[in-house]
Amino acid sequence: MKILVVGGGGREHAIIKSLAAEGRQLFCAPGNAGISNLATCVDIKINDIDGIVKFATEEKIDLALVSQDEPLVLGMVDALQSAGIRTFGPNKAAAIIEGSKAFSKDLMKKYNIPTAAYEKFTDSAAAIEYIKTQNSYPTVIKASGLALGKGVIIAQTFEEAKEAVVEMLEIGKFGDSGKEIVIEEFLTGPEVSVLAFTDGHCVRPMISSKDHKRAFDNDEGLNTGGMGVIAPNPFYTDEVEKIAYETILIPTIEAMNAEGRTFKGVLYYGLMITDKGPKVIEYNCRFGDPEAQVCLSLLKTDLLEIVDAVIDERLSEIEVKSEDGAAIIVMMCSGGYPESYEKGKEITGLDENGQNDAFHYVFHSGTVKKDGRYLSNGGRVLGLVAKGKDIADAQNSIYSNIDKVSFEKSFYRHDIGGKR
Ligand code: AMP
Ligand code: GLY
């Protein structure tokens, strides 16, 4: 069986690792140096829909998985399916749940799904007037479209809020993604990532997890794509889970169906547990990164079995089981990330397969291989995963080994999972 995964980060490395089994021939476009130890990497850009369809057709791919936001929002799944390729992931009509925050906020309002109060704007004067009349800080300004996790500004003062509005609507900081903005109420509480498989009828969540988005210890520094994750999330108690399932997980699927935008794939619910219960901060139309590396490391059910059940709309017939215990990932990043950073630094501590036995697994986010050596090739470079009987155990394991792998100017957070 030939399987193609579209993407080239740690998430795709984790997906490929979960799919790897005898009788399965794996391809990844474009992949990376770590992935190339498990799959044939094909040099096609993630947004090159025609190129991916051509490759999948010529190679007679049996199953394709698209797991990055941009190709999903652009309609890569639709294009692959039209070409007769069996494909896992939401179509363009459903991927809008991540592609447009204006859409997802309106959806939640229409179907009474708990989320922060908001207004949408395309005109800066109207937006600034609204901020003035609200006169409540912090306030949250979001570019409606995709912005690599950087399109959210938490403004502490009127001046900061105004600057964010001007940057997005007038200067065009996020291009088309920031031509419409959402201004929303600032919520407080612990955040939970819930990655759930759905076939449009039933929702089967994986183990809950907790991302750490800020670049530095104590949640200081800029927002990033994610610096580390723990699973399970200690704040996602059975009681919260039940409420979230009934008021958010299921209603979202039903709302998408009612809109004629049935969602099939992995839906990422970014929740905040407020004192009024769980509320949606954002939806993503795909596995989170780095959440996927942790959740898939704990997944007991064969990923391919789940993928098949989603595509064939019989997810209710199977269970999605996770191991007991906990897992943690700490991202090793290039100095300067999430702003400018250097690439091409030699990574020490990896064997020829890009692994180090001290860890459960080393997922590669941004690496290349030259003359048999692994070099850094991105802001987030490696994701080091440990498992344990609980979070503290997994945390001890990761931090007692983490310095076995390094490269010039690398950095990581020391407090993933909380201060030790
Ligand atoms: P998003 O890209 O929408 O997930 O936002 C990035 C991060 O900004 C979230 O993970 C939260 O930490 C924070 N954030 C977003 N919206 C809100 C909100 N309404 N209130 C408080 N924090 C928020
Ligand atoms: N880790 C957050 C995301 O995947 O968007």
PDB file of C-alpha atoms in Angstrom, residues 14 16 27 76 82 114 145 155 167 183 186 198 205 208 216 253 256 261 274 285 304 306 325 327 332 363 405 409 412:
ATOM      1  CA  ALA A  14       4.904  11.863  13.867  1.00  0.00           C
ATOM      2  CA  ILE A  16       4.657   9.005   9.259  1.00  0.00           C
ATOM      3  CA  PHE A  27       6.085   9.032   0.792  1.00  0.00           C
ATOM      4  CA  MET A  76      -5.837  20.287  -1.855  1.00  0.00           C
ATOM      5  CA  SER A  82     -11.406  14.796  -7.810  1.00  0.00           C
ATOM      6  CA  PRO A 114     -19.353  29.163  23.937  1.00  0.00           C
ATOM      7  CA  GLY A 145      -6.976  34.569   7.941  1.00  0.00           C
ATOM      8  CA  ALA A 155      -3.310  44.703  23.465  1.00  0.00           C
ATOM      9  CA  GLU A 167      -0.906  47.406  11.063  1.00  0.00           C
ATOM     10  CA  ILE A 183     -11.747  42.078  18.010  1.00  0.00           C
ATOM     11  CA  PHE A 186     -10.023  38.795  26.664  1.00  0.00           C
ATOM     12  CA  THR A 198     -14.407  13.136  13.184  1.00  0.00           C
ATOM     13  CA  PRO A 205     -10.876  12.796  20.713  1.00  0.00           C
ATOM     14  CA  SER A 208      -5.970  16.073  25.785  1.00  0.00           C
ATOM     15  CA  PHE A 216      10.592  31.830  26.886  1.00  0.00           C
ATOM     16  CA  ILE A 253     -19.747  19.076  14.055  1.00  0.00           C
ATOM     17  CA  MET A 256     -20.756  22.425  10.178  1.00  0.00           C
ATOM     18  CA  ARG A 261     -19.683  22.068   5.310  1.00  0.00           C
ATOM     19  CA  THR A 274     -12.843  29.928  32.127  1.00  0.00           C
ATOM     20  CA  CYS A 285      -8.585  22.094  10.675  1.00  0.00           C
ATOM     21  CA  LEU A 304      -4.424   3.863   9.640  1.00  0.00           C
ATOM     22  CA  ILE A 306      -8.785   5.425  12.347  1.00  0.00           C
ATOM     23  CA  GLY A 325       0.607   7.594  31.582  1.00  0.00           C
ATOM     24  CA  ALA A 327       4.182  12.281  27.519  1.00  0.00           C
ATOM     25  CA  MET A 332      14.728  22.697  20.483  1.00  0.00           C
ATOM     26  CA  PHE A 363      10.862  14.284  15.814  1.00  0.00           C
ATOM     27  CA  VAL A 405      21.406  16.986  21.808  1.00  0.00           C
ATOM     28  CA  LYS A 409      22.689  29.017  19.548  1.00  0.00           C
ATOM     29  CA  TYR A 412      14.498  25.512  24.611  1.00  0.00           C
TER      30      TYR A 412
END
